[in-house]
XYZ file of C-alpha atoms in Angstrom:
557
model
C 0.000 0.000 0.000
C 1.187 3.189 -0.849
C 2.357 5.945 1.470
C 0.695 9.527 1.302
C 2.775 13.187 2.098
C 0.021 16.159 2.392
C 1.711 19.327 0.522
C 0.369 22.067 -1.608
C -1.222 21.575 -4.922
C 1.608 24.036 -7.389
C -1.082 27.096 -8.536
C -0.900 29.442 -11.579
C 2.015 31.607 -10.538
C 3.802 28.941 -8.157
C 6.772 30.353 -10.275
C 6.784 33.721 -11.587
C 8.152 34.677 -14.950
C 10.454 37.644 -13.315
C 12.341 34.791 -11.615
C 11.141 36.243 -8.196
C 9.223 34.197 -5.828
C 7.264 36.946 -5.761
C 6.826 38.399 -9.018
C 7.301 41.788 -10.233
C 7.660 45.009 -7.329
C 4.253 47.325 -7.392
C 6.631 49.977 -8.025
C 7.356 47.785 -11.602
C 4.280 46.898 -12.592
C 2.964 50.574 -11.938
C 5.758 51.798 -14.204
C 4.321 48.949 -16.618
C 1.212 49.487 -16.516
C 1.386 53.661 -17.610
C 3.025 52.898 -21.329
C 0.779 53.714 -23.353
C -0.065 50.482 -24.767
C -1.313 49.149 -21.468
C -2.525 52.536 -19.635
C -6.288 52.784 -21.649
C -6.386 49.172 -19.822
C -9.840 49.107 -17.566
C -9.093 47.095 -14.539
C -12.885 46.686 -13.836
C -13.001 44.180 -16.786
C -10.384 41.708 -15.012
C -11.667 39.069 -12.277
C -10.849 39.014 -9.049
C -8.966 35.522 -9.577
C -7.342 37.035 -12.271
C -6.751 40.478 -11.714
C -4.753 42.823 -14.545
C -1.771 43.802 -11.714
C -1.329 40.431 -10.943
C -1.011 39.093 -14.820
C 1.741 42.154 -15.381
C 3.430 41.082 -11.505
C 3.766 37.242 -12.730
C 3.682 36.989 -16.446
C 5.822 39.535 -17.184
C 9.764 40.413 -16.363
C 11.767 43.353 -16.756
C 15.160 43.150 -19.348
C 17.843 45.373 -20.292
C 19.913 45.359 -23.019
C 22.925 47.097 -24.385
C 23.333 48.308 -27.639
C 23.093 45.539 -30.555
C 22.553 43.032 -28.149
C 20.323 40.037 -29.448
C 16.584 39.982 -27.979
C 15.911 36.841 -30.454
C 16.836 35.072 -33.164
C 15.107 33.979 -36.144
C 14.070 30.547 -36.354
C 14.044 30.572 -32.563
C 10.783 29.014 -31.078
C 10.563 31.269 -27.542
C 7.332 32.767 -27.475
C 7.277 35.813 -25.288
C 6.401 39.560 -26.790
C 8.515 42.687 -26.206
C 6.471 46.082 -24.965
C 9.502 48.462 -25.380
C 9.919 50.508 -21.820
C 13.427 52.367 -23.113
C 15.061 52.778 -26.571
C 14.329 51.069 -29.794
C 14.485 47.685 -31.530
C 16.256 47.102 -34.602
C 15.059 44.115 -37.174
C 18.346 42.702 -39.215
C 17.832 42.193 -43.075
C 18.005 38.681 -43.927
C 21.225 39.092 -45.485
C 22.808 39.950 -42.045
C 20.796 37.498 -40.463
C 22.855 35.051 -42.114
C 25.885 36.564 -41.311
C 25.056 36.672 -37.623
C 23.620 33.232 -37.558
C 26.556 31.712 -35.849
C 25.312 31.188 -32.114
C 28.465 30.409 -29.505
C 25.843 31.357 -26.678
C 23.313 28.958 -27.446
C 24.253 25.632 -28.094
C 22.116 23.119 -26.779
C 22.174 21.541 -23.712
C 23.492 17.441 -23.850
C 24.876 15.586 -21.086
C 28.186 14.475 -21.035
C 29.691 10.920 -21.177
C 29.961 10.642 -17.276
C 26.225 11.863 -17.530
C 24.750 8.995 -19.360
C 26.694 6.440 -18.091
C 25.377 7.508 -14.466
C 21.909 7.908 -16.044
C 22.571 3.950 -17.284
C 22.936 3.289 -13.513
C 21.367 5.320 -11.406
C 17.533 4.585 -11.147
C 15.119 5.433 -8.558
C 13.524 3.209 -6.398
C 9.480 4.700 -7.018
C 8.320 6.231 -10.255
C 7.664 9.791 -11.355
C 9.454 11.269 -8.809
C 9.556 15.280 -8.135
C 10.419 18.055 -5.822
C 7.657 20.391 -5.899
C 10.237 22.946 -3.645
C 12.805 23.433 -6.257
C 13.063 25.884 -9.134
C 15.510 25.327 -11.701
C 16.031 27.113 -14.829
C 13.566 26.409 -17.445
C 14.136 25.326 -20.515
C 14.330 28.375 -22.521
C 16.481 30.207 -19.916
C 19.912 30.565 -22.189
C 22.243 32.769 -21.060
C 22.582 36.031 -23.152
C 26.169 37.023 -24.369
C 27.711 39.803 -26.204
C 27.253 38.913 -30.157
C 29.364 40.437 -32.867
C 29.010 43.980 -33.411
C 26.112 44.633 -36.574
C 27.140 46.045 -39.569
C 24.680 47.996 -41.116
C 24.152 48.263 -44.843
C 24.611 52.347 -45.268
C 22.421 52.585 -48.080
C 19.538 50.797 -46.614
C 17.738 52.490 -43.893
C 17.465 49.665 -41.022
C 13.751 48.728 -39.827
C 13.608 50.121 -35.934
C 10.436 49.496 -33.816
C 10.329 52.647 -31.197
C 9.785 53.178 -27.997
C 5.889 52.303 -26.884
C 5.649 49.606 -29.702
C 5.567 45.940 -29.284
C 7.673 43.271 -30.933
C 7.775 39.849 -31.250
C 3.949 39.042 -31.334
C 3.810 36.926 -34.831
C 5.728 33.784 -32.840
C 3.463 34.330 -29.847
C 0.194 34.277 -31.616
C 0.736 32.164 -33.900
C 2.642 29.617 -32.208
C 5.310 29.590 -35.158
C 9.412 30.293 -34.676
C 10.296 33.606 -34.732
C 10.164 35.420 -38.518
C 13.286 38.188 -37.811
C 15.857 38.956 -35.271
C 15.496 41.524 -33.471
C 18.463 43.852 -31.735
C 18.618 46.574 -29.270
C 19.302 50.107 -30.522
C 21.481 51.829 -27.704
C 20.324 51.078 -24.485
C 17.173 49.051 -24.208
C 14.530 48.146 -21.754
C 11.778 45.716 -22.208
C 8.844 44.570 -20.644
C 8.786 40.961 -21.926
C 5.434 39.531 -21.461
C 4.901 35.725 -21.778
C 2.194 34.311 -23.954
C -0.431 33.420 -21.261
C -0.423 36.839 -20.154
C -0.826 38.911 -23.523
C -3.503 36.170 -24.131
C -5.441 36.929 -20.985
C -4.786 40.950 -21.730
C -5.887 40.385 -25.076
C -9.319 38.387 -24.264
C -10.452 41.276 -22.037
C -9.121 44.523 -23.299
C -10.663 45.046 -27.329
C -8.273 47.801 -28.003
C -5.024 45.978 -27.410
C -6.547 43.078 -29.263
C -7.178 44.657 -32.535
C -3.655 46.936 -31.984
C -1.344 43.193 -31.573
C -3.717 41.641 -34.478
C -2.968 44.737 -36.727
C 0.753 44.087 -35.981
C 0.386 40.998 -36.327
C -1.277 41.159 -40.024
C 0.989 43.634 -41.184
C 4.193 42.729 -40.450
C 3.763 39.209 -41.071
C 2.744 40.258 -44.813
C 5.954 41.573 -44.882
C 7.894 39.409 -43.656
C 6.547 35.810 -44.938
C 6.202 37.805 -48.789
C 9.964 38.645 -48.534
C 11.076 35.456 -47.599
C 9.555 33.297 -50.407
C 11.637 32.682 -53.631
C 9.297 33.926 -56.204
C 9.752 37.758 -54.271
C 13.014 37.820 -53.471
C 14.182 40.361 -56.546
C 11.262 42.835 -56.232
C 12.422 46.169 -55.212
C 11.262 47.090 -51.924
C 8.976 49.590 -53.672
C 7.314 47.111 -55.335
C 7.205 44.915 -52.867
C 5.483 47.289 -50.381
C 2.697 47.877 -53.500
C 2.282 44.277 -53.400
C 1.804 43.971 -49.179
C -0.751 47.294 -49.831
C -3.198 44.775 -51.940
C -2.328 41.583 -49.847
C -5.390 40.047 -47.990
C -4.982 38.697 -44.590
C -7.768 35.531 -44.552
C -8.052 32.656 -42.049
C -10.136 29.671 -42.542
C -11.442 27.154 -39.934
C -10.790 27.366 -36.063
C -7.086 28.134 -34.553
C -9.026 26.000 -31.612
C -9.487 23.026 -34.349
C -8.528 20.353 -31.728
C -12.019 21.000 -29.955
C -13.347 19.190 -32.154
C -11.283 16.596 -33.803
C -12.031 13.792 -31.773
C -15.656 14.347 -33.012
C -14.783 13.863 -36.664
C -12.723 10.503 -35.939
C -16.577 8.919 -35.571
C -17.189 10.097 -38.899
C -17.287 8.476 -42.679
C -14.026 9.172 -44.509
C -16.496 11.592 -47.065
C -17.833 13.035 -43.998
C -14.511 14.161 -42.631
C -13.933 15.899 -45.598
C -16.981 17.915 -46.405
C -16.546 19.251 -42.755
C -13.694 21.038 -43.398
C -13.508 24.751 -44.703
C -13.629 25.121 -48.088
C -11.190 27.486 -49.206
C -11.907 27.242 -53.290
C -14.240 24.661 -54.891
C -12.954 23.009 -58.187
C -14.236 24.785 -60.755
C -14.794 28.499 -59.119
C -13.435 31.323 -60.273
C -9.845 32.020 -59.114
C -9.602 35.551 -58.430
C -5.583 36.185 -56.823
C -2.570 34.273 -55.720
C -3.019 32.214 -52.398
C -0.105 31.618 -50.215
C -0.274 29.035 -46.891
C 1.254 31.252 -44.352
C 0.450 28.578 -41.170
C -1.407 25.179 -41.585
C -2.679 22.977 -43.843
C -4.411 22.507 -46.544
C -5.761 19.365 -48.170
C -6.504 19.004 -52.372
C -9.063 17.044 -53.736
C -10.956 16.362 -56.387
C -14.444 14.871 -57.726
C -14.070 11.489 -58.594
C -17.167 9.656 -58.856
C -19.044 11.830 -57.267
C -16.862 11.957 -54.389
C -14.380 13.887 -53.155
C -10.709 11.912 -53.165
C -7.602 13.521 -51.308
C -4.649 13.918 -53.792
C -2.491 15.896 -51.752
C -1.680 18.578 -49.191
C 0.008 21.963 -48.523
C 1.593 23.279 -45.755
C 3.387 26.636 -45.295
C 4.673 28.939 -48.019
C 2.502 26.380 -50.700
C 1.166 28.398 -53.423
C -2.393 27.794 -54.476
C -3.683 29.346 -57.699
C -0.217 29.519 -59.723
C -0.554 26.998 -61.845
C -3.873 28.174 -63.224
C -2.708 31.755 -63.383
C 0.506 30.840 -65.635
C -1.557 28.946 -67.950
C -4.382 32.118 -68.287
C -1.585 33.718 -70.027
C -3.699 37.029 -68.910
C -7.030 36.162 -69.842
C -8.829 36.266 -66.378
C -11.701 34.221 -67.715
C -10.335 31.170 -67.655
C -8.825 31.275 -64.337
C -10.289 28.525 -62.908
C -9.987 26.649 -59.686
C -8.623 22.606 -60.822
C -9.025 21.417 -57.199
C -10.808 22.104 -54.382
C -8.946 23.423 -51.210
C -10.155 23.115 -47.833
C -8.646 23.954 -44.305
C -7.110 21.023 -42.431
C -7.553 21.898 -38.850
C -7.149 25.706 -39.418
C -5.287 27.877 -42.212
C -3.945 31.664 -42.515
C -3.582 32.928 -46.132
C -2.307 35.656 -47.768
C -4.345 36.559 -51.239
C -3.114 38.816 -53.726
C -5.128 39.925 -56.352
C -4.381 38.697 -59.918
C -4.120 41.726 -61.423
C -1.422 42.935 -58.822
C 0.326 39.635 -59.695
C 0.308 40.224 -63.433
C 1.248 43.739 -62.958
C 4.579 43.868 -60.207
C 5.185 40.050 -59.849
C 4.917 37.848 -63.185
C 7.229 40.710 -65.378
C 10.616 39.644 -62.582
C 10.265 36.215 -63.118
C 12.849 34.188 -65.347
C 11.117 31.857 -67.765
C 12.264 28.953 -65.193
C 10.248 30.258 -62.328
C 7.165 31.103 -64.026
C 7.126 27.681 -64.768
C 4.118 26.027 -63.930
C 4.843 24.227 -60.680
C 4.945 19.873 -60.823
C 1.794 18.588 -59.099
C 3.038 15.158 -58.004
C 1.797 13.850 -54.442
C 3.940 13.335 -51.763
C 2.451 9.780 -52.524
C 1.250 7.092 -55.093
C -0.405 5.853 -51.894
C -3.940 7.109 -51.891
C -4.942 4.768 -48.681
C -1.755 6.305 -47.902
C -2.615 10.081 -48.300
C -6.337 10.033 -46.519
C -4.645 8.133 -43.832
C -2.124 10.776 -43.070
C -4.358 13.861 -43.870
C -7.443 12.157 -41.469
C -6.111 11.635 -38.542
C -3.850 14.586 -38.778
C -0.375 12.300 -38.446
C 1.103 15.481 -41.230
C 1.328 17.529 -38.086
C 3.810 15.619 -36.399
C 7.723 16.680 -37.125
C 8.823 13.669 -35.567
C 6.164 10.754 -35.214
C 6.953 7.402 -33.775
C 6.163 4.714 -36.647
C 6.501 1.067 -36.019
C 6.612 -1.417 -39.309
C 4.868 -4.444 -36.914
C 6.110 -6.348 -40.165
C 9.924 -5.875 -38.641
C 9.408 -5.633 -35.169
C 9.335 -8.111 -32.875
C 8.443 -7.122 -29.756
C 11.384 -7.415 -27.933
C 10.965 -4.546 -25.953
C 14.001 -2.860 -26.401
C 12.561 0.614 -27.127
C 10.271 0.750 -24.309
C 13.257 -0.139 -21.860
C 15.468 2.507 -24.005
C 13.457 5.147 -23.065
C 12.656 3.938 -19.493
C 16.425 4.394 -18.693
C 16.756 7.634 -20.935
C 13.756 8.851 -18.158
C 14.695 7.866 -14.213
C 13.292 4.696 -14.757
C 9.822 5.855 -16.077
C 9.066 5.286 -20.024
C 7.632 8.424 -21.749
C 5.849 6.532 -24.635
C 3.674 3.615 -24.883
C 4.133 0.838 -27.669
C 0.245 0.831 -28.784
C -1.367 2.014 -31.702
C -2.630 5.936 -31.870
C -3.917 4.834 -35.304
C -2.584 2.313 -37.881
C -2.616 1.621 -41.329
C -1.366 -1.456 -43.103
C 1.513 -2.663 -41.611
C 2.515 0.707 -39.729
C 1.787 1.525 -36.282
C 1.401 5.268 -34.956
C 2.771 4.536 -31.521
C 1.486 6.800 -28.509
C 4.432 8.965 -28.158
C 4.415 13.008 -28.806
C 4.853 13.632 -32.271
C 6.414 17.036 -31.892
C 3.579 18.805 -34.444
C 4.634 21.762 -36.948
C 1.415 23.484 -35.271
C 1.104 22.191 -30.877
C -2.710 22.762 -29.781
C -1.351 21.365 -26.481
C 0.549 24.600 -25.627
C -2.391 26.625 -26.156
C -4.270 27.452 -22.320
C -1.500 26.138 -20.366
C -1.680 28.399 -17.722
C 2.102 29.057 -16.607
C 3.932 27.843 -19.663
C 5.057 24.670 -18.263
C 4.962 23.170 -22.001
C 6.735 25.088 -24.472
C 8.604 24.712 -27.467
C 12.531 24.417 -27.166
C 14.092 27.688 -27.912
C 16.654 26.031 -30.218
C 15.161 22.817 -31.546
C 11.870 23.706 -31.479
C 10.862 19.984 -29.585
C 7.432 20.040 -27.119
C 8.664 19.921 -23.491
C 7.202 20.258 -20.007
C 9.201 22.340 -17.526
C 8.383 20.553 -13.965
C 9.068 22.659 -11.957
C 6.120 25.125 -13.442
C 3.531 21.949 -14.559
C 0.699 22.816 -12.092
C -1.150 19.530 -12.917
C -4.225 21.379 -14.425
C -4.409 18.688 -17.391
C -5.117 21.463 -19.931
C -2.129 20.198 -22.380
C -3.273 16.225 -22.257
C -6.923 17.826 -22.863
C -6.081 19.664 -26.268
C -3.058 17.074 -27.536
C -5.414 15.442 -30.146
C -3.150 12.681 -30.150
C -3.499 11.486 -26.115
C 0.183 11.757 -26.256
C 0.651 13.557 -22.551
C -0.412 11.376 -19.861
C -1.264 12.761 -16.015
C 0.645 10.595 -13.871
C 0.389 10.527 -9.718
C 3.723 12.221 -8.648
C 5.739 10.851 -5.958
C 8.775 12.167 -3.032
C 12.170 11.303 -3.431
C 10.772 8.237 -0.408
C 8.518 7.202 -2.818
C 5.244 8.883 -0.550
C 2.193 9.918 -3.711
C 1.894 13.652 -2.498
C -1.699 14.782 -1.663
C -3.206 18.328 -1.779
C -3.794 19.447 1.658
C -7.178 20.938 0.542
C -8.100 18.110 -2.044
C -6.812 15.360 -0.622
C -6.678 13.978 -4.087
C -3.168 12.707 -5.512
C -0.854 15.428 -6.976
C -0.428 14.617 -10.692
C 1.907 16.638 -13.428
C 2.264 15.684 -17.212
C 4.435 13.532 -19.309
C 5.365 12.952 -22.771
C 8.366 11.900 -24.905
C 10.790 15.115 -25.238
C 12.706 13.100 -27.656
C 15.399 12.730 -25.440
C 16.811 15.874 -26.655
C 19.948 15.895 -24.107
C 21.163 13.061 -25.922
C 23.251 14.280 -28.712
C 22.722 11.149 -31.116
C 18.789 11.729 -30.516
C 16.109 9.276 -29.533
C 16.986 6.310 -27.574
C 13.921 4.140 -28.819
C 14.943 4.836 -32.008
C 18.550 3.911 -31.544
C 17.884 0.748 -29.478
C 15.792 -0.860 -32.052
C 18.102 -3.710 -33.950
C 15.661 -4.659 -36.346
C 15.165 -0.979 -38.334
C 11.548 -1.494 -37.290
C 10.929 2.157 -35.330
C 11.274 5.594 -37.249
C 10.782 9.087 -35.991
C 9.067 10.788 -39.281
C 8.401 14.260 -40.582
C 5.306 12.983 -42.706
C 5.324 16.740 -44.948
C 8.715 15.083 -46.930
C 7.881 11.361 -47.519
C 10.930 10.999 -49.095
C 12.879 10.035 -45.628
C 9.708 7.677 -44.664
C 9.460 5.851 -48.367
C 13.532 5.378 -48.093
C 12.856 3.408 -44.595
C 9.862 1.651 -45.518
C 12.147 0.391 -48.773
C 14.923 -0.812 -46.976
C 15.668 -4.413 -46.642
């Protein structure tokens, strides 16, 4: 029988952002709270469990920086947004980007050879073990260094973000990596607000809604248009003329995992006519569609029913094709496939005429070219299999061919001893088709629903690598993330003392439970240990939007 040790259940701001055990001074969050983009705030609208001083006092921190010091990096996958207190921000060009990409302060954290041999070894006696006491970094805590000094192109005026403005908001809404990097101009000071908090600012106050999603719309015209290949020669003239008659459109719900369980009970045809449509086959294609988060899935009738024969994900174009082969005559720009929204899907539409106009007269010959339709598979079973049950969201997806393995095990015990003793998978079919097995492990996704509610931020995205973690030691046991995964890839598990006592809530008097997942072992430097432990090839992590990797593995003898 199990022994029981009363303590306190961890709350919402158990462990303030700040670093503080108590959160930001009053004399801080006053000085917060009068720039102007929070000042209009009404406090009145805030609960009294939730109250606006005590979202700036725990979700937000105060940070200084010295001039062209790095705030973030692009391609990072932090999430928090900068309100600037002091100074300016700069944005580097992409082509100093590159030139500042190397990153001496930030390598990622492995464990050494005396590490993992003691991690062989050492094993504790009880599972899921935890000290709710201690407070250790989190995961995106990296120490900030002194980067090379920036050398600014004289003839092009550098992008600054002033004082008063926010920054940083395009990776925190839309849970993608960050777009730029951004760098302090002289000396700066932020207020850096973590996601939960803007979120809860944003739900209550209308103003500084629509302010971060005009932001938000704006600058990420600019800066996914400027990144894509078929724009990178415009003139930043014409490129702004283009962004002036860019549409911002979103189809289906950024909340899609609500209801995704739902549609599993449904027929295959079903599934399909409840998604979005974005274009029917055969409407009139007026503009240029580009996926700027999501997914999309392609289809056409055959039969009288629509058949999956592909699907986009970011930067996909939709529309091209038929708008090289109009040669200019609008009236045959018709749709050749229907596209609907997997899940949910941000676009950016430009008109056609704005595309014959600036964009179509830059192109060589060899980019205009019509683009080659071929699916990512012959495999139609294939294709509805991955694009139903969502497995094209996973970056890294546990696949067992049950043709290879033989259930020795060997994975399962891998990552037990990778994990104190306590496996962070289990070896039983999410889904399956054919021969392959989705195992239950976290699958990593391009696009996490199970980050979005979590009340402190105990799951987050790896700064560098951009894997799903959970941060213990700010997990409040809420259940929020295992709720949203889709998947059922977190488990809540009964935590435990270092005696092996389950820890009760002194008011509850129910078990104390955090959640677990697979964090893909990411302080081992050759990656997974399931992966690595299987001897008969018969367990693949996959990225399922390049088959290429997957078809090579299935194909090997």
């Amino acid at each position: 029988m199990d022994d029981y040790t009363f303590t306190s259940k961890p709350q919402r701001w158990h462990s303030s952002y700040s670093g503080d055990a108590h959160g930001l001074s009053n004399a801080d969050v006053d000085r917060a709270l009068i720039t102007p983009l929070l000042a209009n705030i009404d406090p009145s609208l805030f609960s009294e469990r939730l109250p606006l001083r005590d979202i700036i006092k725990h979700d937000a921190r105060l940070v200084s920086f010295q001039n062209h010091d790095i705030l973030c990096r692009s391609g990072d996958y932090d999430n928090p947004v900068f309100i600037i207190l002091k100074g300016a921000l700069g944005v580097l060009s992409p082509e100093e980007d590159k030139r500042q990409s190397k990153r001496s302060h930030k390598q990622q954290h492995t464990l050494n050879w005396m590490q993992k041999f003691a991690q062989i070894w050492t094993k504790y006696r009880y599972p899921e073990v935890r000290s709710l006491n201690e407070r250790h970094a989190s995961i995106n805590d990296i120490k900030r260094d002194k980067v090379d000094p920036i050398k600014l192109d004289a003839n092009k005026a550098p992008l600054i973000i002033p004082t008063g403005d926010i920054a940083g908001e395009i990776a925190t809404l839309a849970r993608k990596p960050r777009t730029a990097t951004l760098y302090a101009v002289g000396e700066v000071e932020v207020l850096q607000l973590r996601w939960q908090g803007l979120r809860d600012l944003m739900q209550r106050d209308k103003a500084l809604h629509d302010y971060v999603m005009t932001r938000y719309r704006s600058r990420g015209l600019i800066t996914e248009l400027s990144q894509l290949p078929l724009f990178k020669n415009l003139s930043p003239e014409t490129l702004q003329k283009i962004i002036d008659e860019t549409q911002f459109k979103q189809f289906g719900s950024f909340d899609w995992q609500t209801n995704y369980k739902a549609l599993l009970d449904k027929k295959p045809e079903e599934r399909v006519l409840s998604e979005p449509v974005i274009i029917n086959e055969g409407d009139y294609l007026d503009g240029l569609m580009i996926v700027s988060a999501g997914f999309c899935r392609l289809t056409k009738q055959m039969n009288g029913l629509e058949k999956t024969i592909d699907y986009l994900d970011k930067n996909s174009l939709i529309g091209w094709n038929e708008l090289i082969a109009a040669n200019g005559k609008t009236s045959t720009l018709i749709a050749q496939e229907t596209v609907r929204a997997i899940g949910y899907v941000d676009l950016l539409v430009i008109p056609t005429h704005i595309v014959e106009q600036y964009l179509l007269p830059t192109l060589s010959p060899k980019k205009k070219a019509k683009q080659k339709k071929q699916a990512c598979t012959n495999d139609t079973g294939l294709l509805e299999f991955l694009v139903d049950n969502r497995v094209i969201n996973g970056t890294k997806t546990m696949v067992i061919d049950l043709e290879r393995c033989v259930q020795c095990d060997e994975c399962v015990k891998a990552c037990e001893s990778t994990h104190n003793g306590n496996p962070r998978f289990i070896r039983r079919p999410q889904v399956q088709y054919d021969r392959f097995m989705i195992a239950n492990a976290c699958m990593h996704c391009t696009d996490p629903v199970c980050l979005i509610g979590c009340p402190t931020g105990a799951i987050e995205r790896d700064k560098l690598g951009g894997e799903v973690k959970i941060d213990p030691e700010l997990c409040i046991g809420c259940g929020t993330c295992a709720n949203n995964c889709p998947y059922d890839n977190i488990l809540m598990v009964d935590i435990r003392d270092k005696n092996g006592d389950v820890l009760l809530d002194t008011e509850t008097h129910q078990p104390i439970q955090q959640a677990t997942k697979c964090d893909l072992c990411s302080a081992q430097k050759n990656g997974p240990a399931c992966e690595r432990a299987c001897a008969h090839d018969a367990l693949k992590r996959v990225n399922f939007i390049n088959l290429d990797e997957f078809n090579k593995w299935v194909s090997h003898k």
